[in-house]
Amino acid sequence: MNLDAHIPAGALETKWQRYKSTLPLVSPANKRRFKIIVVGSGLAGSSAAATLAELGYAVECFCFQDSPRRAHSIAAQGGINAARNYQGDGDSVFRLFYDTVKGGDFRAREANVYRLAEISGAIIDQCVAQGVPFAREYGGMLANRSFGGAQVSRTFYARGQTGQQLLLGAYGALARQIALGKVTMHARHEMLDLIVVAGRARGIVVRDLVSGTLRSCCADAVVLATGGYANVFFLSTNAMGCNVTATYRAHKRGAGFANPCFTQIHPTCIPVSGEHQAKLTLMSESLRNDGRVWVPTKKGDRRAPHEIPEAERDYYLERRYPAFGNLSPRDIASRAALQVCNDGYGVGRSGMGVYLDFAEAMQRLGQDVIEQRYGNLFSMYEEITGEDPYRTPMRIFPAAHYTMGGLWVDYNLMSNLDGLFVIGEANFSDHGANRLGASALMQGLADGYFVLPYTIGQYLAAAPVLDKSAAEKTAAQTQQECQQSIAALLNIKGKRSVDYFHRRLGKIMWDNCGMARSAASLQQALQAIPQLQEEFQRDLRVPGGGASLNQSLEKAGRVADFLDFAQLMCRDALAREESCGGHFRTEYQTAEGEAQRNDAEFTHVSVWQHRAAGEPQLHREPLQFSHVALAQRSYK
Amino acid sequence: MAITGVALGGFVCVHLAGNLLLYLGPEVLNAYAQSLHDAPYLLWPLRAILLTCLVVHLTCGITLHLRNRKAAGRYVKRDYRTASLSSRNMLLTGSVMLLFVLYHLAHFTLRITDARFAQIGHTDVYQMLVLGFQSPAVTFFYVLAMVFLGLHLQHGLSSLLQTLGLNGPRYNRWLSSGGYTLAWLIMLGNMSLPLSVYLGVVK
Amino acid sequence: MNFKLHVWRQRDAQDKGRMVKYAVREIGAEVSFLEMLDLLNEELTEAGEEPIAFDHDCREGICGACSLVIDGVAHGPGRGVTTCQLMMRNFRDGADIFVEPWRGRAFPIVKDLVVDRSAFDRIIEAGGYVSCNTGSAPDANVTPIAKQDADLAMDAAQCIGCGACAAACKNSSAMLFVAAKVGHLHLLPQGRVENQTRVGNMVKAMDAQGFGACTNQQECEAVCPKEISVNFIAQLNRNYVRALLDV
């Protein structure tokens, strides 16, 4: 497996600028002859599809939702980072770069992260020009707020709906290209497989979710912008439809899967309330700007929060990480919450929760200000829990939220399969072992608006012309294989619903490969999952047929892939014998319970290659750090 | 709808103001009627404008209704949270108004429904009213029609500024309650006429 | 809690469809409406019946996918919430609950409670954006925008495109949807450039998609999960008249 990252030579600060201006170009007249498939219409997908079409390429865009505007980027709440230093608080491209590399526990590529930080400002410009109503100061200038893992205010936001507003901006740009006939949009279509001809990605097989028909679509390049796989935990903050199918099927066709064990557990979610819960709700990290996290100092204290005097409260984040306090990075805050709950200090009926208290902020700023900043989040919380957070502290608990791992890509965002580009959360590139808040939106849009549109040209300029007949032959075969696997799922005719298996898989993963992992727990998972998989293949029930809208069938295909993928994730977690970022192996921790990296052996990207028979093979892309010194991450 | 509605609504107001002269005695009312009669260069163009507005209002209303019926979905169970009874039944209240206007014209303008009117002069409006509203059936029909007028105007007056985009958040509440009040005042004013004759307040 | 559900079942676009009764038992008050349907679907699946198809995705009230008319009201009895944010504690134990899809000519039913809302996408394609290519933008702080304008624009921009406005309207009018988009862009200097053409094109597209006309009943505002104000409709009308007079 060729894992050359193709990082251009030269100084870090000028690398991207120089590279960009030396990339081979495709002439405007030729662009429309190239067809590019974009799968997914979230921030990365929409922005890429729109920009590629603006450049003149013929774009076909697919999404499984009923409209591209509903992709899960829409749910991002808090904000988007950019190194603009509008607040004059000392921010710079280098600082954002440094924070991101450090936040990712030194497991990301320096060159990629620097480019991301460099582009971040242009994203804000672009979004403002599109009419994204970012929050403003009274003087009319853009407002900022702080996010975890940073000591400057560099997060731009639109109330608690930043993702929505950014996505609507990108969706607008996409809609414009659809109206101009430059993008053909296929909503309610799910990608089932990748068509690979002679080592090159040449198209995809999709299922029209309404009619159930399978279709192949051939193209000069394929861009996957299909998001992350946090739903492997069943309960997560991801939308119900988020899945690993597109990336996992591409992996099965030869694309390397990088760092699958790097998953992010978000510290501020509404705790699980019952066994039938289908979804966890995130409360934006921005709440930690003004909310203080605490638990009672007495174990199993069941008093109501207002009855607990100040002296009997443990503001454990402020105590343990005085420099960053409540704004410690997500992995640290999550782990700390889990720790206090495991030690018996947790609150709420299940004991799996900590308080996020706004009493002090309300006294300092007044309820009006709090309402203005977080009004929609507060009402959302009240709607779900029936408790009024203006009067009583919120109860929060960590939940699976984001996945840093993904398909391996080089500096050009191309996977090891020629012609297969992967952008946004679907790739592994920029966040290392832990993503900082408000960086996902930044990365998705950077990839889609400002990186891929340049780098894809280089590939297309040199790629051999699409051999239609060869592509169609492979396509027919791939399509047939998809048809067979659908038929197989329908023919099991067992007794249990898809959700039954998904819920069980989720529990195995959460317990054994969640916030804390150990060799023993991972081995246990690696035994349990194949058993569950076997049961799935024997006892699954998918009512209805394949020739119409069948939501059970859609889910069955996705869960079948999750069952495979979960094993890859555990394998990766087992192989990485260190703790870093979101990957916490209980065997590897400092005396104070912090993550202990093993830089000598694990300063690399783990890339897994699928093998038709036998276990997947591990390859390594070593990481070099020349501009930041590897140190133990400290937020004290 | 809104523009012609304004014209028709304006007419209703003027019409009511004229009729309220009833309470000032036969001389004043009849003199008013006479003065209208003496100014055909004013009366006939106004009538023509009104008729045009009515036709346009009707045509728009029916077109709108047909288009909306075609677009609308039909639910097995439906509940409204805000949409008022009057706003949902403009076609019904409007149709009743049309019937009423036809009858009203036949009654007092063409004077073909009441044989007794033949003995009275064209401009002795006072006498016509007094005679006309002695019948309980006629009085009841007029009062009932005014309820429909009230409902029709209630929605019409409170929402025409919205259609024309002439309202604004700062004075919206005032405008819409103003529309409601005006509609009810017009309704009550109009109702008072037949009732006061019938009950013998005006003789 | 126990409930008697009356759910619209329809095999496909051609099927006539009918209400079907289901009993659901022992539902906790903290269970959401859609989780209650999940439970029913699991029961149906295990009994070998086809589960009820309904649209849903984020389950936190922002993607706009969920779209049920519950007891005759779009998104059900909650105020300012989507169907997915509705909890069973809002219902009386033992109640009969009617569940129907959005209805209207512009929202044809695909299956059971799933409807086709692509008409909304086509309205946006007609002009619901600022025409600026990637990379052409000036510095974000070059044009100051008054805070109150940005806030008001955000009020309109919150629209999640769920379609409740049109589903609840007696006339199936999509005015609030169109008004929210036009209003959002009209309030910002970047969007104002194309205002004239946008207003006409989007209204035309709305009519072409088969939506009805607004008769100011304000039911849209009352069911909108983001509580978008009908003031934006007045603003749209004003813009529309202005565009007519100017062209």
Short mmCIF file of N, CA and C in Angstrom, two decimals, chain A residues 345-416:
data_model
loop_
_atom_site.label_atom_id
_atom_site.label_comp_id
_atom_site.label_asym_id
_atom_site.label_seq_id
_atom_site.Cartn_x
_atom_site.Cartn_y
_atom_site.Cartn_z
N TYR A 345 -19.65 9.78 42.20
CA TYR A 345 -20.09 11.14 42.50
C TYR A 345 -21.16 11.63 41.53
N GLY A 346 -21.50 10.81 40.56
CA GLY A 346 -22.42 11.25 39.51
C GLY A 346 -23.79 11.62 40.04
N VAL A 347 -24.52 12.43 39.28
CA VAL A 347 -25.84 12.89 39.71
C VAL A 347 -26.92 12.38 38.76
N GLY A 348 -28.17 12.61 39.15
CA GLY A 348 -29.29 12.14 38.34
C GLY A 348 -29.66 10.72 38.74
N ARG A 349 -30.79 10.26 38.19
CA ARG A 349 -31.31 8.96 38.59
C ARG A 349 -30.30 7.84 38.35
N SER A 350 -29.63 7.89 37.22
CA SER A 350 -28.71 6.81 36.87
C SER A 350 -27.34 6.99 37.52
N GLY A 351 -27.09 8.17 38.08
CA GLY A 351 -25.76 8.44 38.61
C GLY A 351 -24.75 8.68 37.50
N MET A 352 -25.23 8.70 36.27
CA MET A 352 -24.35 8.95 35.14
C MET A 352 -24.63 10.36 34.61
N GLY A 353 -24.12 11.34 35.31
CA GLY A 353 -24.33 12.71 34.90
C GLY A 353 -23.58 13.65 35.82
N VAL A 354 -23.26 14.84 35.31
CA VAL A 354 -22.65 15.88 36.14
C VAL A 354 -23.42 17.16 35.90
N TYR A 355 -23.29 18.12 36.81
CA TYR A 355 -24.03 19.36 36.64
C TYR A 355 -23.25 20.35 35.77
N LEU A 356 -24.00 21.10 34.97
CA LEU A 356 -23.46 22.24 34.25
C LEU A 356 -24.30 23.43 34.71
N ASP A 357 -23.68 24.28 35.49
CA ASP A 357 -24.43 25.24 36.29
C ASP A 357 -24.25 26.67 35.76
N PHE A 358 -25.35 27.37 35.56
CA PHE A 358 -25.27 28.74 35.02
C PHE A 358 -25.59 29.80 36.07
N ALA A 359 -25.79 29.35 37.32
CA ALA A 359 -26.23 30.29 38.34
C ALA A 359 -25.28 31.48 38.45
N GLU A 360 -23.98 31.17 38.47
CA GLU A 360 -23.02 32.25 38.65
C GLU A 360 -23.02 33.21 37.45
N ALA A 361 -23.07 32.63 36.25
CA ALA A 361 -23.07 33.46 35.04
C ALA A 361 -24.31 34.33 34.98
N MET A 362 -25.43 33.78 35.46
CA MET A 362 -26.67 34.57 35.42
C MET A 362 -26.59 35.73 36.38
N GLN A 363 -25.92 35.48 37.50
CA GLN A 363 -25.77 36.56 38.45
C GLN A 363 -24.85 37.63 37.88
N ARG A 364 -23.80 37.18 37.21
CA ARG A 364 -22.79 38.10 36.69
C ARG A 364 -23.34 38.86 35.48
N LEU A 365 -24.05 38.17 34.59
CA LEU A 365 -24.43 38.77 33.31
C LEU A 365 -25.92 39.08 33.20
N GLY A 366 -26.71 38.46 34.05
CA GLY A 366 -28.15 38.64 33.95
C GLY A 366 -28.76 37.59 33.04
N GLN A 367 -30.01 37.25 33.31
CA GLN A 367 -30.67 36.20 32.55
C GLN A 367 -30.80 36.57 31.06
N ASP A 368 -30.97 37.88 30.79
CA ASP A 368 -31.12 38.34 29.40
C ASP A 368 -29.96 37.90 28.53
N VAL A 369 -28.76 38.15 29.06
CA VAL A 369 -27.57 37.84 28.28
C VAL A 369 -27.46 36.34 28.06
N ILE A 370 -27.73 35.58 29.10
CA ILE A 370 -27.67 34.13 28.98
C ILE A 370 -28.70 33.65 27.97
N GLU A 371 -29.87 34.26 28.03
CA GLU A 371 -30.92 33.87 27.11
C GLU A 371 -30.52 34.17 25.66
N GLN A 372 -29.90 35.32 25.49
CA GLN A 372 -29.48 35.70 24.15
C GLN A 372 -28.42 34.75 23.63
N ARG A 373 -27.52 34.35 24.52
CA ARG A 373 -26.41 33.49 24.07
C ARG A 373 -26.86 32.06 23.83
N TYR A 374 -27.71 31.55 24.71
CA TYR A 374 -27.98 30.11 24.68
C TYR A 374 -29.47 29.77 24.67
N GLY A 375 -30.30 30.79 24.40
CA GLY A 375 -31.75 30.61 24.53
C GLY A 375 -32.26 29.33 23.90
N ASN A 376 -31.86 29.09 22.63
CA ASN A 376 -32.43 27.92 21.95
C ASN A 376 -31.94 26.62 22.57
N LEU A 377 -30.70 26.63 23.10
CA LEU A 377 -30.18 25.42 23.72
C LEU A 377 -30.93 25.14 25.03
N PHE A 378 -31.20 26.22 25.77
CA PHE A 378 -31.92 26.05 27.03
C PHE A 378 -33.33 25.50 26.78
N SER A 379 -33.98 26.04 25.76
CA SER A 379 -35.35 25.56 25.55
C SER A 379 -35.34 24.13 25.04
N MET A 380 -34.30 23.80 24.25
CA MET A 380 -34.18 22.42 23.77
C MET A 380 -34.00 21.48 24.97
N TYR A 381 -33.17 21.90 25.91
CA TYR A 381 -32.93 21.08 27.09
C TYR A 381 -34.22 20.89 27.88
N GLU A 382 -34.95 21.98 28.05
CA GLU A 382 -36.18 21.90 28.82
C GLU A 382 -37.20 21.00 28.14
N GLU A 383 -37.26 21.11 26.81
CA GLU A 383 -38.19 20.30 26.05
C GLU A 383 -37.93 18.81 26.30
N ILE A 384 -36.68 18.44 26.32
CA ILE A 384 -36.33 17.03 26.42
C ILE A 384 -36.42 16.52 27.85
N THR A 385 -35.91 17.29 28.80
CA THR A 385 -35.82 16.77 30.16
C THR A 385 -36.99 17.20 31.03
N GLY A 386 -37.69 18.26 30.63
CA GLY A 386 -38.76 18.77 31.47
C GLY A 386 -38.23 19.60 32.63
N GLU A 387 -36.94 19.94 32.62
CA GLU A 387 -36.37 20.77 33.69
C GLU A 387 -35.95 22.12 33.11
N ASP A 388 -36.10 23.16 33.91
CA ASP A 388 -35.78 24.50 33.44
C ASP A 388 -34.35 24.87 33.83
N PRO A 389 -33.45 24.93 32.85
CA PRO A 389 -32.03 25.17 33.18
C PRO A 389 -31.75 26.58 33.70
N TYR A 390 -32.73 27.49 33.60
CA TYR A 390 -32.52 28.80 34.19
C TYR A 390 -32.60 28.71 35.72
N ARG A 391 -33.32 27.67 36.21
CA ARG A 391 -33.51 27.54 37.65
C ARG A 391 -32.64 26.46 38.27
N THR A 392 -32.49 25.36 37.53
CA THR A 392 -31.74 24.25 38.09
C THR A 392 -30.63 23.88 37.10
N PRO A 393 -29.46 23.48 37.59
CA PRO A 393 -28.37 23.21 36.66
C PRO A 393 -28.72 22.10 35.68
N MET A 394 -28.14 22.19 34.49
CA MET A 394 -28.32 21.11 33.52
C MET A 394 -27.58 19.88 34.02
N ARG A 395 -28.09 18.72 33.62
CA ARG A 395 -27.32 17.50 33.84
C ARG A 395 -26.76 17.08 32.50
N ILE A 396 -25.47 16.79 32.49
CA ILE A 396 -24.86 16.41 31.22
C ILE A 396 -24.01 15.16 31.41
N PHE A 397 -23.76 14.50 30.29
CA PHE A 397 -22.90 13.32 30.30
C PHE A 397 -22.30 13.17 28.90
N PRO A 398 -21.12 12.60 28.82
CA PRO A 398 -20.50 12.45 27.50
C PRO A 398 -21.26 11.49 26.58
N ALA A 399 -21.15 11.74 25.29
CA ALA A 399 -21.74 10.84 24.31
C ALA A 399 -20.90 10.87 23.04
N ALA A 400 -20.94 9.75 22.31
CA ALA A 400 -20.20 9.66 21.05
C ALA A 400 -20.68 10.74 20.10
N HIS A 401 -19.73 11.39 19.43
CA HIS A 401 -20.10 12.61 18.74
C HIS A 401 -19.46 12.75 17.37
N TYR A 402 -18.20 12.42 17.28
CA TYR A 402 -17.45 12.71 16.05
C TYR A 402 -16.37 11.65 15.91
N THR A 403 -15.96 11.44 14.67
CA THR A 403 -14.91 10.44 14.50
C THR A 403 -13.75 11.07 13.73
N MET A 404 -12.59 11.07 14.37
CA MET A 404 -11.41 11.66 13.73
C MET A 404 -10.86 10.71 12.66
N GLY A 405 -11.04 9.41 12.89
CA GLY A 405 -10.56 8.44 11.91
C GLY A 405 -11.38 8.52 10.63
N GLY A 406 -10.86 7.92 9.59
CA GLY A 406 -11.58 7.93 8.31
C GLY A 406 -10.69 7.38 7.24
N LEU A 407 -11.12 7.51 6.01
CA LEU A 407 -10.28 6.98 4.93
C LEU A 407 -8.99 7.78 4.85
N TRP A 408 -7.92 7.06 4.61
CA TRP A 408 -6.61 7.71 4.52
C TRP A 408 -6.57 8.56 3.25
N VAL A 409 -6.05 9.77 3.37
CA VAL A 409 -5.84 10.62 2.19
C VAL A 409 -4.47 11.26 2.27
N ASP A 410 -3.97 11.63 1.10
CA ASP A 410 -2.69 12.34 1.07
C ASP A 410 -2.95 13.85 1.16
N TYR A 411 -1.93 14.63 0.95
CA TYR A 411 -2.05 16.09 1.04
C TYR A 411 -3.08 16.63 0.04
N ASN A 412 -3.29 15.88 -1.04
CA ASN A 412 -4.27 16.31 -2.06
C ASN A 412 -5.68 15.84 -1.74
N LEU A 413 -5.85 15.21 -0.61
CA LEU A 413 -7.13 14.63 -0.18
C LEU A 413 -7.55 13.45 -1.04
N MET A 414 -6.57 12.82 -1.69
CA MET A 414 -6.87 11.62 -2.47
C MET A 414 -6.45 10.40 -1.66
N SER A 415 -7.30 9.38 -1.69
CA SER A 415 -7.00 8.16 -0.96
C SER A 415 -5.91 7.39 -1.70
N ASN A 416 -5.56 6.24 -1.20
CA ASN A 416 -4.55 5.46 -1.91
C ASN A 416 -5.10 4.88 -3.21
#
